[in-house]
Amino acid sequence: MIVAATADTIAQAAAHLRRGELVAFPTETVYGLGADAASPAAVQKIFAAKGRPRDHPVIVHLAGQEQLDAWGVVPPAAQQLAERFWPGPLTLVVPKRPAVPAEVTGGQPTVALRAPAHPVAQALLTAFGGGIAAPSANRFGRISPTTAQHVAEEFPELALILDGGPCAVGLESTIVDCTQTPVRILRPGGISAEALAELIGYPPELAQRAQLRVPGMLARHYAPRTPCYLVAQAQPQADEGVISRRARPIGVPGRWRTLPDEPAAYGRQLYAALRELDTLGLKAIWVEAVPEDDAWLAVRDRLRRAAQPEGVHR
Ligand code: TXA
Ligand code: MG
């Protein structure tokens, strides 16, 4: 059930978490499906609800950098990144403390930690007091939710969905692997590679997909059900959809969605546009390619996962 986030409903949500139940809550990136990160049984409910393979680790959300040490062994680079970018859309992978449940880490010796900036997430973390394990609140392989309504579409039975409005970033957090030097980007996202480089003094490399065991890195992820193709210029039929940075050219048929020609604003609206087109029973969704520069890196990454290059048919 969707409830407006208030002091009362946030206290209720914290009580739910303490009882080992799941709660969906807003972050500045996407909505999360949260459970008490210290409880293996509670974390297992996340995997059951999502249909997510058990060896895929989840992010532990913390109120702030003061809690980093309790969950991870913190290398200097991670400390520096947390000081600068937390709370915010940055996830740090560090060696885990022995007490972190294997259910959270997928049995790996590392743990992913993030302090979200959304005031409702902050209030929930403070009320709860512990770490909240939370993947994006979507079924495995589906588009991440950026509104409470999206979460309800994914999990109609979920007892408590805190509504904190549409997410300001709209794409998932940047994940940085701090277990080795130089640090590497495992997933581009809300914090740009340039912003990271400015702080750490070198441009971090984007890790190769093949080396990783992260579900966000599977080729087909964040995907709509409608066949979705990346093209330079869309030429849709009447029963097809388009996501473009251009206005619809005169006389062109189909369902047309124009997104802003600016990466942050585009990223904020992308998932909602894909979801909306996906509900219309279209034959195909054509997504027009975005610029190749670094500012569009996180958007390009998500488009590559949602869409196939033109000519590739599922
Ligand atoms: O913005 C976000 O990060 C959102 C909000 C809810 O915080 N969460 C999110 O969670 O995107 P999820 O589970 O959909 O993606 C988390 C990613 C996955 O690719 C997962 O494999 C990776 O983080 N991850 C988690 N623990 C890891 C670890 N120990 N090592 C490497 N990657 C890890
Ligand atoms: Mg996800």
CSV table of C-alpha atoms and ligand atoms in Angstrom, one decimal:
chain,number,residue,atom,x,y,z
A,1,MET,CA,0.0,0.0,0.0
A,2,ILE,CA,1.3,3.5,-0.9
A,3,VAL,CA,1.3,5.9,2.0
A,4,ALA,CA,2.6,9.5,2.1
A,5,ALA,CA,5.9,9.7,4.0
A,6,THR,CA,5.2,11.5,7.3
A,7,ALA,CA,6.8,11.2,10.8
A,8,ASP,CA,4.1,8.7,11.6
A,9,THR,CA,4.4,6.5,8.5
A,10,ILE,CA,8.2,6.6,8.7
A,11,ALA,CA,8.0,5.4,12.4
A,12,GLN,CA,5.7,2.6,11.2
A,13,ALA,CA,8.1,1.7,8.5
A,14,ALA,CA,11.0,1.5,11.0
A,15,ALA,CA,8.8,-0.8,13.2
A,16,HIS,CA,8.1,-3.0,10.1
A,17,LEU,CA,11.9,-3.3,9.5
A,18,ARG,CA,12.5,-4.2,13.1
A,19,ARG,CA,9.9,-7.0,12.8
A,20,GLY,CA,11.9,-8.4,9.7
A,21,GLU,CA,9.3,-7.1,7.2
A,22,LEU,CA,10.0,-5.4,3.8
A,23,VAL,CA,9.4,-1.7,3.2
A,24,ALA,CA,9.7,0.3,0.0
A,25,PHE,CA,11.2,3.8,0.3
A,26,PRO,CA,12.4,6.6,-1.9
A,27,THR,CA,16.0,7.5,-2.5
A,28,GLU,CA,17.3,10.3,-4.7
A,29,THR,CA,18.3,7.7,-7.3
A,30,VAL,CA,15.4,5.1,-7.5
A,31,TYR,CA,13.0,3.5,-5.0
A,32,GLY,CA,14.5,0.7,-2.8
A,33,LEU,CA,13.0,-2.5,-1.4
A,34,GLY,CA,14.4,-2.4,2.1
A,35,ALA,CA,15.0,-5.0,4.8
A,36,ASP,CA,17.0,-5.1,8.1
A,37,ALA,CA,20.5,-5.7,6.7
A,38,ALA,CA,21.6,-7.4,10.0
A,39,SER,CA,18.8,-10.1,9.6
A,40,PRO,CA,19.5,-13.0,7.2
A,41,ALA,CA,15.8,-14.0,7.3
A,42,ALA,CA,14.6,-10.4,6.4
A,43,VAL,CA,17.2,-10.1,3.6
A,44,GLN,CA,16.0,-13.4,2.2
A,45,LYS,CA,12.5,-11.9,1.8
A,46,ILE,CA,14.0,-9.4,-0.7
A,47,PHE,CA,15.3,-12.1,-2.9
A,48,ALA,CA,12.0,-14.0,-2.8
A,49,ALA,CA,10.0,-10.9,-3.6
A,50,LYS,CA,12.2,-9.8,-6.5
A,51,GLY,CA,12.9,-13.3,-7.9
A,52,ARG,CA,16.5,-12.3,-7.7
A,53,PRO,CA,19.3,-15.0,-7.8
A,54,ARG,CA,20.7,-15.5,-4.3
A,55,ASP,CA,24.3,-14.9,-5.2
A,56,HIS,CA,23.6,-11.3,-6.4
A,57,PRO,CA,24.7,-9.0,-3.5
A,58,VAL,CA,22.6,-6.0,-2.3
A,59,ILE,CA,23.6,-2.5,-1.2
A,60,VAL,CA,23.5,-1.7,2.5
A,61,HIS,CA,22.1,1.8,3.1
A,62,LEU,CA,23.5,3.8,6.0
A,63,ALA,CA,22.6,7.2,7.5
A,64,GLY,CA,26.1,8.5,7.0
A,65,GLN,CA,29.8,8.0,7.0
A,66,GLU,CA,29.9,7.5,10.8
A,67,GLN,CA,28.5,4.0,10.2
A,68,LEU,CA,31.0,3.0,7.5
A,69,ASP,CA,33.4,1.3,9.9
A,70,ALA,CA,30.7,-0.8,11.5
A,71,TRP,CA,30.0,-2.5,8.1
A,72,GLY,CA,33.2,-2.3,6.1
A,73,VAL,CA,37.0,-2.2,6.5
A,74,VAL,CA,37.5,1.3,5.0
A,75,PRO,CA,40.5,2.0,2.8
A,76,PRO,CA,41.6,5.7,2.6
A,77,ALA,CA,40.1,6.2,-0.9
A,78,ALA,CA,36.6,5.0,0.4
A,79,GLN,CA,36.9,7.3,3.4
A,80,GLN,CA,37.7,10.3,1.1
A,81,LEU,CA,34.9,9.5,-1.3
A,82,ALA,CA,32.3,9.1,1.5
A,83,GLU,CA,33.4,12.4,3.1
A,84,ARG,CA,33.0,14.2,-0.2
A,85,PHE,CA,29.9,12.6,-1.8
A,86,TRP,CA,27.8,11.2,1.1
A,87,PRO,CA,24.9,11.5,1.5
A,88,GLY,CA,24.5,11.1,-2.2
A,89,PRO,CA,24.2,8.7,-5.3
A,90,LEU,CA,27.5,6.9,-4.6
A,91,THR,CA,28.0,3.3,-3.5
A,92,LEU,CA,31.3,2.1,-2.2
A,93,VAL,CA,32.4,-1.5,-2.4
A,94,VAL,CA,34.8,-2.3,0.5
A,95,PRO,CA,36.0,-5.5,2.4
A,96,LYS,CA,33.1,-6.5,4.7
A,97,ARG,CA,33.2,-6.8,8.5
A,98,PRO,CA,32.7,-10.5,9.6
A,99,ALA,CA,29.2,-9.8,11.1
A,100,VAL,CA,27.7,-8.7,7.7
A,101,PRO,CA,25.4,-11.6,6.7
A,102,ALA,CA,26.4,-13.7,3.6
A,103,GLU,CA,22.8,-13.1,2.4
A,104,VAL,CA,23.7,-9.4,1.9
A,105,THR,CA,27.0,-10.0,0.1
A,106,GLY,CA,26.1,-13.0,-2.0
A,107,GLY,CA,28.8,-14.8,-0.1
A,108,GLN,CA,31.5,-12.4,-1.3
A,109,PRO,CA,34.1,-11.0,1.0
A,110,THR,CA,33.1,-7.4,0.1
A,111,VAL,CA,30.0,-5.2,0.9
A,112,ALA,CA,28.5,-2.3,-1.0
A,113,LEU,CA,27.6,0.7,1.2
A,114,ARG,CA,25.7,3.9,0.4
A,115,ALA,CA,24.2,6.8,2.4
A,116,PRO,CA,21.2,8.1,0.4
A,117,ALA,CA,20.5,11.8,0.4
A,118,HIS,CA,16.7,11.7,0.1
A,119,PRO,CA,15.2,13.2,3.3
A,120,VAL,CA,12.7,10.3,3.6
A,121,ALA,CA,15.5,7.7,3.3
A,122,GLN,CA,17.5,9.7,5.9
A,123,ALA,CA,14.6,9.9,8.3
A,124,LEU,CA,13.9,6.2,7.9
A,125,LEU,CA,17.5,5.2,8.5
A,126,THR,CA,17.6,7.5,11.6
A,127,ALA,CA,14.4,6.1,13.0
A,128,PHE,CA,15.5,2.5,12.3
A,129,GLY,CA,19.0,3.0,13.6
A,130,GLY,CA,20.7,0.2,11.6
A,131,GLY,CA,21.7,-0.6,8.0
A,132,ILE,CA,18.9,-1.2,5.4
A,133,ALA,CA,19.7,-3.7,2.7
A,134,ALA,CA,17.9,-2.5,-0.4
A,135,PRO,CA,18.0,-3.3,-4.1
A,136,SER,CA,15.9,-1.2,-6.5
A,137,ALA,CA,12.2,-2.0,-5.9
A,138,ASN,CA,11.5,-3.9,-9.1
A,139,ARG,CA,11.2,-7.5,-10.1
A,140,PHE,CA,14.5,-9.0,-11.3
A,141,GLY,CA,15.4,-7.8,-14.8
A,142,ARG,CA,12.8,-5.0,-14.9
A,143,ILE,CA,13.0,-1.2,-15.0
A,144,SER,CA,13.9,0.4,-11.7
A,145,PRO,CA,11.0,2.5,-10.1
A,146,THR,CA,11.3,6.2,-9.8
A,147,THR,CA,7.9,6.8,-8.3
A,148,ALA,CA,5.8,5.1,-5.5
A,149,GLN,CA,3.3,4.1,-8.2
A,150,HIS,CA,6.0,2.3,-10.2
A,151,VAL,CA,6.7,0.3,-7.0
A,152,ALA,CA,3.1,-0.6,-6.5
A,153,GLU,CA,3.0,-1.8,-10.2
A,154,GLU,CA,5.9,-4.2,-9.4
A,155,PHE,CA,4.7,-5.3,-5.9
A,156,PRO,CA,0.9,-4.9,-5.6
A,157,GLU,CA,0.9,-6.9,-2.3
A,158,LEU,CA,3.6,-4.9,-0.6
A,159,ALA,CA,2.3,-3.7,2.8
A,160,LEU,CA,4.2,-0.4,3.0
A,161,ILE,CA,5.4,1.8,0.2
A,162,LEU,CA,6.6,5.2,1.5
A,163,ASP,CA,5.8,7.9,-1.1
A,164,GLY,CA,8.4,10.6,-1.3
A,165,GLY,CA,7.7,11.9,-4.8
A,166,PRO,CA,9.5,11.3,-8.0
A,167,CYS,CA,13.3,10.6,-7.7
A,168,ALA,CA,15.5,13.6,-8.4
A,169,VAL,CA,18.4,11.6,-10.0
A,170,GLY,CA,16.3,8.8,-11.7
A,171,LEU,CA,19.2,6.5,-12.5
A,172,GLU,CA,20.9,4.2,-9.9
A,173,SER,CA,24.0,5.2,-7.9
A,174,THR,CA,27.5,5.1,-9.2
A,175,ILE,CA,29.3,2.0,-7.8
A,176,VAL,CA,33.0,2.3,-7.0
A,177,ASP,CA,35.1,-0.7,-6.2
A,178,CYS,CA,37.5,0.6,-3.4
A,179,THR,CA,39.0,-2.9,-2.7
A,180,GLN,CA,41.9,-2.2,-4.9
A,181,THR,CA,44.0,0.8,-6.1
A,182,PRO,CA,43.4,2.4,-8.4
A,183,VAL,CA,39.7,2.3,-7.6
A,184,ARG,CA,37.3,1.4,-10.5
A,185,ILE,CA,33.8,2.2,-11.5
A,186,LEU,CA,31.6,-0.9,-11.5
A,187,ARG,CA,28.5,1.0,-12.6
A,188,PRO,CA,28.3,4.6,-13.9
A,189,GLY,CA,25.5,6.6,-12.2
A,190,GLY,CA,24.5,9.7,-10.3
A,191,ILE,CA,28.1,10.8,-9.6
A,192,SER,CA,30.1,11.4,-12.7
A,193,ALA,CA,33.6,10.0,-13.5
A,194,GLU,CA,34.8,13.5,-13.7
A,195,ALA,CA,33.6,14.4,-10.2
A,196,LEU,CA,35.4,11.3,-8.9
A,197,ALA,CA,38.6,12.1,-10.8
A,198,GLU,CA,38.6,15.6,-9.4
A,199,LEU,CA,38.7,14.2,-5.9
A,200,ILE,CA,41.0,11.1,-6.2
A,201,GLY,CA,43.4,12.7,-8.7
A,202,TYR,CA,43.0,10.2,-11.6
A,203,PRO,CA,40.2,9.2,-13.9
A,204,PRO,CA,38.8,5.9,-12.6
A,205,GLU,CA,38.5,3.1,-15.1
A,206,LEU,CA,35.2,1.6,-16.0
A,207,ALA,CA,35.5,-2.1,-15.0
A,208,GLN,CA,35.0,-4.7,-17.7
A,209,ARG,CA,31.6,-6.4,-17.5
A,210,ALA,CA,32.9,-9.9,-17.8
A,211,GLN,CA,34.9,-9.6,-14.6
A,212,LEU,CA,31.8,-8.7,-12.6
A,213,ARG,CA,29.1,-10.5,-10.7
A,214,VAL,CA,26.7,-7.7,-10.5
A,215,PRO,CA,23.1,-8.0,-11.8
A,216,GLY,CA,23.2,-4.4,-13.0
A,217,MET,CA,25.9,-5.6,-15.3
A,218,LEU,CA,23.9,-8.4,-17.1
A,219,ALA,CA,23.5,-7.5,-20.7
A,220,ARG,CA,19.7,-7.7,-20.6
A,221,HIS,CA,18.7,-5.7,-17.5
A,222,TYR,CA,16.5,-2.7,-16.9
A,223,ALA,CA,14.5,-4.0,-19.9
A,224,PRO,CA,10.9,-3.2,-20.8
A,225,ARG,CA,8.8,-6.1,-22.0
A,226,THR,CA,8.2,-4.5,-25.4
A,227,PRO,CA,11.1,-5.1,-27.8
A,228,CYS,CA,13.3,-2.1,-27.6
A,229,TYR,CA,15.9,-1.0,-30.1
A,230,LEU,CA,18.6,1.7,-30.2
A,231,VAL,CA,18.7,3.6,-33.4
A,232,ALA,CA,20.2,6.9,-34.7
A,233,GLN,CA,16.9,8.1,-36.0
A,234,ALA,CA,13.5,6.5,-35.4
A,235,GLN,CA,11.0,6.0,-38.2
A,236,PRO,CA,8.1,4.5,-36.3
A,237,GLN,CA,4.9,2.8,-37.5
A,238,ALA,CA,1.6,3.8,-35.8
A,239,ASP,CA,1.8,0.9,-33.3
A,240,GLU,CA,5.4,1.7,-32.2
A,241,GLY,CA,6.9,4.1,-29.7
A,242,VAL,CA,9.9,6.4,-29.7
A,243,ILE,CA,12.1,8.0,-27.1
A,244,SER,CA,13.9,11.0,-28.6
A,245,ARG,CA,15.5,14.3,-27.7
A,246,ARG,CA,13.8,15.8,-30.8
A,247,ALA,CA,10.2,16.9,-31.1
A,248,ARG,CA,8.1,14.7,-33.2
A,249,PRO,CA,8.6,15.5,-36.9
A,250,ILE,CA,5.4,16.6,-38.6
A,251,GLY,CA,3.4,13.7,-40.0
A,252,VAL,CA,5.3,10.9,-38.2
A,253,PRO,CA,3.0,8.3,-36.6
A,254,GLY,CA,3.4,6.4,-33.3
A,255,ARG,CA,3.7,7.3,-29.7
A,256,TRP,CA,6.4,9.9,-29.3
A,257,ARG,CA,8.2,10.9,-26.0
A,258,THR,CA,10.6,13.8,-26.1
A,259,LEU,CA,13.1,13.9,-23.3
A,260,PRO,CA,15.4,16.8,-22.4
A,261,ASP,CA,18.6,17.3,-24.4
A,262,GLU,CA,20.6,17.5,-21.1
A,263,PRO,CA,21.9,14.3,-19.5
A,264,ALA,CA,20.7,14.9,-15.8
A,265,ALA,CA,17.2,15.8,-16.9
A,266,TYR,CA,17.1,13.0,-19.5
A,267,GLY,CA,18.2,10.5,-16.8
A,268,ARG,CA,15.6,11.7,-14.4
A,269,GLN,CA,12.8,11.0,-16.8
A,270,LEU,CA,14.1,7.9,-18.8
A,271,TYR,CA,12.7,5.1,-16.7
A,272,ALA,CA,9.2,6.6,-16.4
A,273,ALA,CA,9.1,7.1,-20.1
A,274,LEU,CA,10.2,3.5,-20.8
A,275,ARG,CA,7.6,2.2,-18.3
A,276,GLU,CA,4.8,4.4,-19.8
A,277,LEU,CA,5.5,3.2,-23.4
A,278,ASP,CA,5.8,-0.4,-22.1
A,279,THR,CA,2.2,-0.3,-20.9
A,280,LEU,CA,0.7,0.6,-24.3
A,281,GLY,CA,1.0,-2.8,-26.0
A,282,LEU,CA,3.3,-1.4,-28.7
A,283,LYS,CA,5.0,-3.6,-31.3
A,284,ALA,CA,8.4,-1.9,-30.6
A,285,ILE,CA,10.1,1.0,-28.8
A,286,TRP,CA,12.7,2.8,-30.7
A,287,VAL,CA,15.2,4.7,-28.5
A,288,GLU,CA,17.3,7.3,-30.4
A,289,ALA,CA,21.0,7.2,-29.5
A,290,VAL,CA,22.4,9.9,-27.1
A,291,PRO,CA,25.8,11.7,-27.5
A,292,GLU,CA,29.0,9.8,-27.0
A,293,ASP,CA,30.6,12.1,-24.4
A,294,ASP,CA,31.2,11.3,-20.7
A,295,ALA,CA,28.3,13.4,-19.5
A,296,TRP,CA,26.0,10.9,-21.0
A,297,LEU,CA,27.9,7.8,-19.8
A,298,ALA,CA,25.3,6.7,-17.2
A,299,VAL,CA,22.4,7.2,-19.6
A,300,ARG,CA,24.2,5.3,-22.4
A,301,ASP,CA,24.9,2.5,-20.1
A,302,ARG,CA,21.2,2.1,-19.2
A,303,LEU,CA,20.1,2.4,-22.8
A,304,ARG,CA,22.5,-0.4,-23.8
A,305,ARG,CA,20.9,-2.6,-21.3
A,306,ALA,CA,17.3,-1.7,-22.1
A,307,ALA,CA,17.6,-1.8,-25.8
A,308,GLN,CA,19.2,-3.8,-28.6
A,309,PRO,CA,21.1,-2.3,-31.5
A,310,GLU,CA,18.9,-2.0,-34.6
A,311,GLY,CA,18.7,-5.2,-36.5
A,312,VAL,CA,19.1,-7.5,-33.5
A,313,HIS,CA,15.8,-9.2,-32.9
A,314,ARG,CA,14.9,-11.2,-29.8
B,1,TXA,O1,20.9,3.8,-6.6
B,1,TXA,C1,21.0,2.7,-6.1
B,1,TXA,O2,22.1,2.1,-6.0
B,1,TXA,C2,19.7,1.9,-5.8
B,1,TXA,C3,19.0,2.6,-4.6
B,1,TXA,C4,17.8,1.8,-4.1
B,1,TXA,O3,20.0,2.8,-3.6
B,1,TXA,N1,20.0,0.5,-5.5
B,1,TXA,C5,20.3,-0.3,-6.5
B,1,TXA,O4,20.4,-1.6,-6.0
B,1,TXA,O5,20.5,0.0,-7.7
B,1,TXA,P1,20.5,-2.9,-7.0
B,1,TXA,O6,20.5,-4.1,-6.1
B,1,TXA,O7,19.4,-2.9,-8.0
B,1,TXA,O8,21.9,-2.8,-7.6
B,1,TXA,C6,23.0,-2.9,-6.7
B,1,TXA,C7,24.2,-3.2,-7.4
B,1,TXA,C8,24.1,-4.6,-8.1
B,1,TXA,O9,24.7,-4.4,-9.4
B,1,TXA,C9,25.0,-5.4,-7.2
B,1,TXA,O10,25.5,-6.5,-7.7
B,1,TXA,C10,26.0,-4.4,-6.7
B,1,TXA,O11,25.3,-3.3,-6.5
B,1,TXA,N2,26.7,-4.9,-5.5
B,1,TXA,C11,26.2,-5.1,-4.3
B,1,TXA,N3,27.1,-5.6,-3.5
B,1,TXA,C12,28.3,-5.7,-4.2
B,1,TXA,C13,29.6,-6.1,-3.9
B,1,TXA,N4,29.9,-6.6,-2.7
B,1,TXA,N5,30.5,-6.1,-4.9
B,1,TXA,C14,30.2,-5.6,-6.1
B,1,TXA,N6,29.0,-5.2,-6.5
B,1,TXA,C15,28.0,-5.2,-5.5
B,2,MG,MG,18.3,-3.0,-9.7
